[in-house]
Coordinates of C-alpha atoms in Angstrom, one line a residue:
X137 CA 1.8 -28.2 36.9
X138 CA -1.9 -27.6 37.6
X139 CA -4.0 -25.1 35.8
X140 CA -4.2 -23.0 38.9
X141 CA -0.4 -22.8 39.3
X142 CA 0.0 -21.9 35.6
X143 CA -2.4 -18.9 35.9
X144 CA -0.6 -17.7 39.0
X145 CA 2.7 -17.6 37.2
X146 CA 1.1 -15.6 34.3
X147 CA 0.1 -12.7 36.5
X148 CA 2.4 -9.7 35.9
X149 CA 3.2 -7.4 38.9
X150 CA 3.6 -3.7 38.0
X151 CA 5.5 -1.3 40.2
X152 CA 3.8 1.2 42.4
X153 CA 2.1 4.0 40.5
X154 CA 0.8 1.8 37.6
X155 CA -2.4 -0.1 37.2
X156 CA -2.7 -3.1 34.9
X157 CA -5.2 -2.7 32.1
X158 CA -6.9 -5.4 30.0
X159 CA -5.9 -3.7 26.8
X160 CA -5.2 -0.5 25.0
X161 CA -6.7 0.4 21.7
X162 CA -5.2 2.2 18.8
X163 CA -7.3 4.5 16.5
X164 CA -6.3 4.5 12.8
X165 CA -7.7 8.1 12.3
X166 CA -5.3 9.4 15.0
X167 CA -2.2 7.5 13.8
X168 CA -1.5 6.1 17.2
X169 CA 1.6 4.0 18.0
X170 CA 4.5 3.4 20.3
X171 CA 8.0 4.5 19.3
X172 CA 10.4 2.2 21.1
X173 CA 13.6 4.1 20.4
X174 CA 15.3 0.9 19.4
X175 CA 17.5 0.9 16.3
X176 CA 19.3 -1.8 14.3
X177 CA 16.3 -4.1 13.7
X178 CA 17.1 -7.0 11.4
X179 CA 15.0 -9.6 9.6
X180 CA 15.9 -12.1 12.4
X181 CA 14.0 -10.2 15.1
X182 CA 11.0 -12.0 16.6
X183 CA 7.7 -10.3 17.6
X184 CA 4.9 -11.8 19.6
X185 CA 1.6 -10.0 19.6
X186 CA -1.6 -10.7 21.7
X187 CA -3.9 -8.6 19.6
X188 CA -7.5 -8.2 18.4
X189 CA -7.5 -6.4 15.1
X190 CA -10.3 -3.8 15.0
X191 CA -12.3 -3.7 11.8
X192 CA -11.9 -0.2 10.4
X193 CA -11.7 -1.4 6.7
X194 CA -8.0 -0.6 6.6
X195 CA -4.8 -1.9 8.2
X196 CA -3.8 -3.1 11.6
X197 CA -0.1 -2.5 11.7
X198 CA 1.8 -4.9 14.0
X199 CA 5.3 -3.3 13.7
X200 CA 7.4 -1.3 11.3
X201 CA 10.6 0.6 10.7
X202 CA 11.6 2.6 7.7
X203 CA 15.1 2.8 6.2
X204 CA 17.0 4.8 3.6
X205 CA 14.8 7.7 3.6
X206 CA 11.6 5.6 3.6
X207 CA 12.3 3.6 0.5
X208 CA 13.0 0.4 2.3
X209 CA 11.6 -1.1 5.5
X210 CA 10.8 -4.0 7.7
X211 CA 7.2 -4.2 8.6
X212 CA 4.2 -6.5 9.2
X213 CA 0.5 -5.6 8.9
X214 CA -2.9 -7.2 8.9
X215 CA -4.9 -6.1 5.8
X216 CA -8.5 -5.3 6.9
X217 CA -11.0 -4.9 4.1
X218 CA -14.0 -6.6 2.7
X219 CA -12.1 -9.1 0.5
X220 CA -8.9 -9.7 2.5
X221 CA -10.3 -9.6 6.0
X222 CA -7.3 -10.4 8.2
X223 CA -4.6 -11.4 5.6
X224 CA -1.1 -10.8 7.0
X225 CA 1.3 -9.0 4.7
X226 CA 4.9 -8.0 5.3
X227 CA 8.0 -6.5 3.8
X228 CA 11.7 -7.1 4.6
X229 CA 14.1 -4.7 2.9
X230 CA 12.2 -4.2 -0.3
X231 CA 9.8 -1.5 -1.3
X232 CA 6.8 -3.8 -2.0
X233 CA 4.7 -5.8 0.4
X234 CA 4.5 -9.6 0.1
X235 CA 1.4 -11.5 0.9
X236 CA 1.3 -14.6 3.2
X237 CA -1.4 -17.3 3.6
X238 CA -1.7 -16.3 7.2
X239 CA -5.0 -14.7 8.3
X240 CA -6.0 -13.0 11.6
X241 CA -9.7 -12.0 11.1
X242 CA -11.0 -8.8 12.6
X243 CA -12.8 -8.6 16.0
X244 CA -11.1 -11.8 17.3
X245 CA -8.2 -12.0 19.7
X246 CA -5.1 -13.7 18.2
X247 CA -1.6 -14.7 19.2
X248 CA 0.6 -13.8 16.3
X249 CA 4.4 -14.5 16.1
X250 CA 6.4 -12.9 13.4
X251 CA 9.9 -14.2 12.8
X252 CA 12.5 -14.3 10.0
X253 CA 10.9 -17.1 7.9
X254 CA 7.5 -17.7 9.3
X255 CA 4.3 -16.2 10.7
X256 CA 2.5 -18.2 13.4
X257 CA -1.2 -17.4 14.0
X258 CA -2.8 -19.1 17.0
X259 CA -0.3 -21.9 16.8
X260 CA -0.5 -22.5 13.0
X261 CA 2.7 -21.8 11.0
X262 CA 2.9 -20.1 7.6
X263 CA 6.0 -19.7 5.5
X264 CA 7.5 -16.2 5.0
X265 CA 10.1 -15.0 2.5
X266 CA 13.0 -12.9 3.8
X267 CA 16.3 -11.4 2.8
X268 CA 19.1 -10.3 5.1
X269 CA 18.6 -6.7 6.1
X270 CA 19.2 -4.2 8.9
X271 CA 17.5 -0.9 9.7
X272 CA 19.8 1.7 11.4
X273 CA 18.3 5.1 10.6
X274 CA 14.7 4.7 11.9
X275 CA 13.6 3.3 15.2
X276 CA 11.2 0.4 15.7
X277 CA 7.6 1.3 16.2
X278 CA 4.9 -1.0 17.5
X279 CA 1.1 -1.2 17.0
X280 CA 1.4 0.5 13.6
X281 CA 3.4 0.4 10.4
X282 CA 5.0 3.3 8.6
X283 CA 4.7 4.4 5.0
X284 CA 5.6 7.4 2.8
X285 CA 2.9 9.8 1.6
X286 CA 4.9 12.2 -0.6
X287 CA 7.6 13.7 1.6
X288 CA 5.7 12.8 4.8
X289 CA 6.1 9.7 7.0
X290 CA 2.7 8.4 8.2
X291 CA 1.6 5.6 10.5
X292 CA -1.6 3.8 10.9
X293 CA -3.1 1.0 13.0
X294 CA -6.4 -0.1 14.5
X295 CA -6.6 -2.8 17.2
X296 CA -6.8 -3.8 20.8
X297 CA -3.4 -4.8 22.3
X298 CA -3.2 -7.1 25.2
X299 CA 0.6 -7.6 25.2
X300 CA 3.7 -7.5 23.0
X301 CA 7.1 -9.3 23.3
X302 CA 10.2 -8.4 21.2
X303 CA 13.3 -10.5 20.8
X304 CA 16.5 -9.5 18.9
X305 CA 18.5 -11.5 16.4
X306 CA 20.4 -13.2 19.2
X307 CA 17.3 -14.3 21.0
X308 CA 17.6 -11.7 23.7
X309 CA 14.2 -10.4 24.9
X310 CA 14.3 -6.6 24.4
X311 CA 10.7 -5.8 25.4
X312 CA 7.9 -7.3 27.4
X313 CA 5.0 -4.9 27.2
X314 CA 1.7 -5.0 29.0
X315 CA -1.2 -2.5 29.0
X316 CA -1.0 -0.1 32.0
X317 CA -2.3 3.2 33.3
X318 CA 0.1 5.6 34.9
X319 CA -1.7 6.8 37.9
X320 CA 0.1 10.1 38.4
X321 CA -1.4 11.6 35.2
X322 CA -3.9 8.9 34.1
X323 CA -1.9 8.2 31.0
X324 CA -2.6 4.9 29.3
X325 CA 0.3 3.0 27.6
X326 CA 2.5 0.0 27.7
X327 CA 4.8 -0.9 30.6
X328 CA 8.0 -2.7 29.7
X329 CA 9.1 -5.0 32.5
X330 CA 12.5 -5.7 30.9
X331 CA 13.7 -2.1 31.0
X332 CA 11.3 -0.7 33.7
X333 CA 10.0 1.8 31.1
X334 CA 6.6 3.2 30.3
X335 CA 5.7 3.9 26.7
X336 CA 2.8 6.3 25.9
X337 CA 1.3 7.2 22.6
X338 CA 3.6 8.8 20.1
X339 CA 0.8 9.8 17.8
X340 CA -2.3 12.0 18.3
X341 CA -4.7 11.9 21.3
X342 CA -4.7 9.1 23.8
X343 CA -5.1 5.4 23.5
X344 CA -8.5 4.1 24.4
X345 CA -8.4 1.4 27.1
X346 CA -10.3 -1.0 29.3

């Protein structure tokens, strides 16, 4: 297959009424994210992110879901600060985050795959601990992670998002998201070609985009 043929196959076609965007950007201060409405996430789900973490000296959440009143969760985030610039942390079932030796530095575009027992950053694999777990009482959110602040559930993230794919524990692709603009109301969001569904921001304000 030639390079030209490969590029042609990679072009996604959106339905009428949508315009493809290069990326959408989440703003940590506005707690922006997508709520997929998908329940039953387990440690065996796989996530593929095409993302550029945005350096806001805090976290770029990749995905998250709370369980049991917020005491346990499945989540992955990139830690953005002066000493841990781009370290990928995660939690699967327990209350405390675990650190990996995977890094995705800020202000660089990365391909990140998160699965049950590994994190792959730009083609390089890193081991990840796990335990068998399933979340039934909170839905999967993307482009952020959730945490408890007293009695309140909060989310946070900061990054440019070029595409996201989600696969369940049986390997079925559940989501294939690309940045898009809905022309009828100029709403930016992510269009899912698997379910022909458009997701807009579930937090405050609107996503930035280009």
